[in-house]
Tab-separated table of C-alpha atoms in Angstrom:
chain	number	residue	atom	x	y	z
W	1	MET	CA	-26.928	119.306	-163.640
W	2	ALA	CA	-26.006	122.889	-164.549
W	3	GLU	CA	-23.255	121.637	-166.873
W	4	LYS	CA	-25.682	119.270	-168.617
W	5	MET	CA	-28.226	122.084	-169.093
W	6	ALA	CA	-25.539	124.386	-170.468
W	7	ASP	CA	-24.428	121.681	-172.892
W	8	LYS	CA	-28.069	121.189	-173.972
W	9	ILE	CA	-28.570	124.898	-174.649
W	10	VAL	CA	-25.330	125.142	-176.624
W	11	THR	CA	-26.317	122.084	-178.629
W	12	ASP	CA	-29.750	123.531	-179.514
W	13	MET	CA	-28.320	126.884	-180.488
W	14	ALA	CA	-25.383	125.473	-182.442
W	15	PRO	CA	-25.804	125.137	-186.214
W	16	ASP	CA	-26.675	121.708	-187.554
W	17	THR	CA	-23.567	120.303	-189.246
W	18	SER	CA	-25.243	117.318	-190.875
W	19	PRO	CA	-24.822	116.926	-194.675
W	20	ARG	CA	-28.431	117.937	-195.190
W	21	SER	CA	-28.032	121.218	-193.295
W	22	ALA	CA	-24.636	122.071	-194.765
W	23	ALA	CA	-26.232	123.455	-197.912
W	24	ARG	CA	-28.783	125.528	-195.982
W	25	PRO	CA	-27.912	129.206	-195.414
W	26	ARG	CA	-27.536	130.254	-191.779
W	27	LYS	CA	-30.246	132.896	-192.236
W	28	GLU	CA	-32.683	130.210	-193.334
W	29	MET	CA	-31.936	128.108	-190.242
W	30	ILE	CA	-32.369	131.103	-187.948
W	31	ALA	CA	-35.646	132.034	-189.623
W	32	GLU	CA	-36.893	128.478	-189.164
W	33	THR	CA	-36.020	128.478	-185.459
W	34	LYS	CA	-37.752	131.819	-184.917
W	35	ALA	CA	-40.807	130.679	-186.865
W	36	LYS	CA	-41.107	127.566	-184.695
W	37	LEU	CA	-40.945	129.608	-181.501
W	38	ILE	CA	-43.468	132.164	-182.763
W	39	ALA	CA	-45.884	129.432	-183.849
W	40	ALA	CA	-45.623	127.658	-180.489
W	41	ALA	CA	-46.047	130.899	-178.558
W	42	ARG	CA	-48.988	131.990	-180.687
W	43	HIS	CA	-50.768	128.708	-179.985
W	44	ALA	CA	-50.087	128.957	-176.245
W	45	PHE	CA	-51.080	132.639	-175.975
W	46	ALA	CA	-54.339	132.031	-177.843
W	47	ARG	CA	-55.226	128.907	-175.871
W	48	GLN	CA	-54.031	129.818	-172.377
W	49	GLY	CA	-53.468	133.559	-172.392
W	50	TYR	CA	-50.193	135.400	-171.823
W	51	ALA	CA	-50.186	135.118	-168.030
W	52	GLU	CA	-50.801	131.367	-167.968
W	53	ALA	CA	-48.554	130.407	-170.881
W	54	SER	CA	-45.082	129.348	-169.715
W	55	MET	CA	-41.671	129.409	-171.339
W	56	ASP	CA	-41.740	125.611	-171.267
W	57	ASP	CA	-44.933	125.657	-173.371
W	58	PHE	CA	-43.136	127.587	-176.107
W	59	THR	CA	-39.925	125.589	-176.106
W	60	ALA	CA	-41.633	122.209	-175.865
W	61	GLY	CA	-43.985	123.117	-178.694
W	62	ALA	CA	-41.058	124.209	-180.860
W	63	GLY	CA	-38.744	121.364	-179.843
W	64	LEU	CA	-36.130	123.853	-178.587
W	65	THR	CA	-34.732	125.086	-175.260
W	66	ARG	CA	-35.061	128.331	-173.361
W	67	GLY	CA	-31.620	129.265	-174.594
W	68	ALA	CA	-32.894	129.548	-178.149
W	69	LEU	CA	-35.855	131.643	-177.003
W	70	TYR	CA	-33.664	134.067	-175.033
W	71	HIS	CA	-31.192	134.272	-177.899
W	72	HIS	CA	-33.771	135.273	-180.514
W	73	PHE	CA	-36.426	137.185	-178.533
W	74	GLY	CA	-34.882	138.178	-175.212
W	75	ASP	CA	-37.805	137.123	-173.055
W	76	LYS	CA	-41.488	136.214	-172.993
W	77	LYS	CA	-42.524	139.806	-173.677
W	78	GLY	CA	-40.285	139.952	-176.732
W	79	LEU	CA	-41.883	136.787	-178.030
W	80	LEU	CA	-45.348	138.274	-177.514
W	81	MET	CA	-44.330	141.300	-179.576
W	82	ALA	CA	-43.193	138.991	-182.383
W	83	VAL	CA	-46.546	137.180	-182.291
W	84	VAL	CA	-48.426	140.497	-182.310
W	85	MET	CA	-46.434	141.707	-185.313
W	86	GLN	CA	-47.183	138.485	-187.198
W	87	ILE	CA	-50.925	138.672	-186.514
W	88	ASP	CA	-50.963	142.380	-187.316
W	89	ALA	CA	-49.378	141.695	-190.718
W	90	GLU	CA	-52.006	139.033	-191.399
W	91	ILE	CA	-54.787	141.447	-190.451
W	92	SER	CA	-53.377	144.061	-192.826
W	93	ASN	CA	-53.305	141.557	-195.680
W	94	ARG	CA	-56.877	140.501	-194.992
W	95	LEU	CA	-58.057	144.111	-194.921
W	96	CYS	CA	-56.307	144.911	-198.202
W	97	GLU	CA	-58.014	141.953	-199.817
W	98	ILE	CA	-61.414	143.055	-198.506
W	99	SER	CA	-60.864	146.595	-199.763
W	100	SER	CA	-59.757	145.399	-203.194
W	101	ARG	CA	-63.014	143.507	-203.724
W	102	ALA	CA	-65.170	146.630	-203.356
W	103	ASP	CA	-66.881	148.316	-206.300
W	104	ASP	CA	-65.428	151.744	-205.541
W	105	THR	CA	-62.932	153.505	-203.288
W	106	TRP	CA	-65.478	154.649	-200.716
W	107	ARG	CA	-67.032	151.206	-200.367
W	108	GLY	CA	-63.572	149.686	-200.024
W	109	PHE	CA	-62.622	152.163	-197.319
W	110	VAL	CA	-65.798	151.539	-195.322
W	111	ASP	CA	-65.642	147.753	-195.737
W	112	GLU	CA	-62.050	147.746	-194.525
W	113	CYS	CA	-62.866	149.755	-191.420
W	114	VAL	CA	-65.914	147.666	-190.556
W	115	ALA	CA	-63.979	144.441	-191.107
W	116	TYR	CA	-61.305	145.614	-188.668
W	117	ILE	CA	-63.934	146.297	-186.020
W	118	GLU	CA	-65.603	142.929	-186.567
W	119	MET	CA	-62.301	141.032	-186.401
W	120	SER	CA	-62.311	141.805	-182.683
W	121	LEU	CA	-64.865	138.995	-182.368
W	122	GLU	CA	-62.287	136.401	-183.449
W	123	PRO	CA	-60.947	134.599	-180.343
W	124	GLU	CA	-57.254	134.743	-181.241
W	125	ILE	CA	-57.307	138.421	-182.216
W	126	GLN	CA	-59.442	139.263	-179.229
W	127	ARG	CA	-57.187	137.603	-176.692
W	128	ILE	CA	-53.723	138.356	-178.092
W	129	MET	CA	-54.192	141.693	-179.878
W	130	LEU	CA	-56.873	143.383	-177.783
W	131	LEU	CA	-56.615	141.978	-174.263
W	132	ASP	CA	-53.168	140.565	-173.453
W	133	GLY	CA	-51.272	142.687	-175.972
W	134	PRO	CA	-52.311	146.059	-174.537
W	135	ALA	CA	-51.953	144.777	-170.952
W	136	VAL	CA	-48.352	143.684	-171.537
W	137	LEU	CA	-47.058	145.891	-174.357
W	138	GLY	CA	-48.972	149.088	-173.612
W	139	ASP	CA	-51.269	151.326	-175.658
W	140	PRO	CA	-51.839	149.743	-179.115
W	141	SER	CA	-51.980	153.191	-180.703
W	142	GLN	CA	-48.265	153.477	-179.899
W	143	TRP	CA	-47.239	150.117	-181.373
W	144	PRO	CA	-44.787	150.329	-184.319
W	145	SER	CA	-47.381	149.052	-186.808
W	146	GLN	CA	-49.648	152.031	-186.179
W	147	SER	CA	-47.422	154.400	-188.147
W	148	ALA	CA	-47.901	152.316	-191.292
W	149	CYS	CA	-51.612	152.078	-190.581
W	150	ILE	CA	-51.912	155.858	-190.323
W	151	ARG	CA	-50.043	156.297	-193.610
W	152	THR	CA	-52.291	153.795	-195.405
W	153	THR	CA	-55.490	155.350	-194.073
W	154	THR	CA	-54.231	158.842	-194.924
W	155	ALA	CA	-53.536	157.754	-198.504
W	156	SER	CA	-57.017	156.227	-198.822
W	157	LEU	CA	-58.675	159.385	-197.546
W	158	GLN	CA	-56.575	161.612	-199.786
W	159	LYS	CA	-57.677	159.545	-202.776
W	160	LEU	CA	-61.311	159.986	-201.745
W	161	ILE	CA	-60.738	163.741	-201.427
W	162	ASP	CA	-59.114	163.905	-204.863
W	163	GLU	CA	-62.027	161.974	-206.344
W	164	GLY	CA	-64.454	164.453	-204.803
W	165	THR	CA	-66.154	161.707	-202.797
W	166	ILE	CA	-65.533	163.207	-199.367
W	167	ARG	CA	-65.125	166.741	-198.077
W	168	PRO	CA	-61.702	168.430	-198.393
W	169	VAL	CA	-60.640	167.644	-194.813
W	170	ASP	CA	-57.076	167.237	-193.594
W	171	ALA	CA	-56.325	163.645	-194.599
W	172	GLU	CA	-53.853	162.825	-191.826
W	173	ALA	CA	-55.961	164.353	-189.067
W	174	THR	CA	-59.006	162.444	-190.296
W	175	ALA	CA	-56.986	159.220	-190.594
W	176	ARG	CA	-55.897	159.503	-186.973
W	177	LEU	CA	-59.483	160.057	-185.863
W	178	VAL	CA	-60.806	157.160	-187.943
W	179	ASN	CA	-58.077	154.807	-186.734
W	180	GLY	CA	-58.669	155.893	-183.163
W	181	ALA	CA	-62.386	155.203	-183.526
W	182	THR	CA	-61.913	151.719	-184.984
W	183	LEU	CA	-59.273	150.758	-182.420
W	184	SER	CA	-61.392	152.040	-179.555
W	185	ALA	CA	-64.368	150.076	-180.888
W	186	ALA	CA	-62.292	146.895	-181.149
W	187	LEU	CA	-60.991	147.254	-177.584
W	188	TRP	CA	-64.533	147.897	-176.337
W	189	ILE	CA	-65.862	144.798	-178.078
W	190	ALA	CA	-63.036	142.585	-176.808
W	191	SER	CA	-63.673	143.503	-173.168
W	192	ALA	CA	-67.490	143.484	-173.342
W	193	GLU	CA	-69.690	140.896	-171.641
W	194	ASP	CA	-71.612	140.500	-174.912
W	195	PRO	CA	-69.094	141.171	-177.705
W	196	LYS	CA	-71.529	140.436	-180.544
W	197	ALA	CA	-74.094	142.932	-179.295
W	198	VAL	CA	-71.441	145.585	-178.745
W	199	SER	CA	-69.966	144.915	-182.200
W	200	LYS	CA	-73.314	145.620	-183.816
W	201	LYS	CA	-73.655	148.904	-181.917
W	202	ALA	CA	-70.099	149.926	-182.743
W	203	VAL	CA	-70.463	149.256	-186.479
W	204	GLU	CA	-73.747	151.170	-186.686
W	205	ALA	CA	-72.263	154.144	-184.851
W	206	PHE	CA	-69.112	154.079	-186.978
W	207	LEU	CA	-71.079	154.063	-190.241
W	208	THR	CA	-73.064	157.073	-189.073
W	209	LEU	CA	-69.864	158.815	-188.059
W	210	VAL	CA	-67.936	158.376	-191.337
W	211	SER	CA	-70.978	159.122	-193.503
W	212	GLY	CA	-70.518	162.716	-192.377
W	213	LEU	CA	-67.385	162.869	-194.526
W	214	LEU	CA	-69.328	162.364	-197.767
W	215	VAL	CA	-69.904	165.296	-200.086
W	216	GLU	CA	-73.621	166.096	-200.349
W	217	ARG	CA	-74.978	165.464	-203.816
């Protein structure tokens, strides 16, 4: 039995030598395998939650074996991190699009922050990014993506300072406070008994908070 399983794992992890695959670069084949595993894991995490989702759910959904999963992600936790990074990238793209549609820099900044808070109402984001993610991977403020988020927010605030829209505060310090406020609000909403009601409170409080940055005219 063990020999058969070992042969199965080797077969799944071995490159496809068919004529069709011969022309495909190895990197492309690896990327496809990883994408299948991430997609299967994302579906299972969103539907069942991290604790209830099993390795067999991921491999069956991707049509692969555990050997492929261990080879590319190490373990279940590593796969969760890959899913979190994918969703985080999608969130960033959505926020950039929202900001770009605004009439001015200030409106874009505020819309982006509010949108991030309100995304915590979305079931997939709520469960994977705000409940299971922090429980398994630790404090979200320490995740690798946060450094880029701080840089982006700092740049937005510096632009608002240069335009004379907001007070001449320290851009990085303010970015860290703003990001901390939005993340804290999102975590609060995700764990609340009535997320919609809490979201409304959080957005109202946030708008009052950041309005204090505006230069009086």
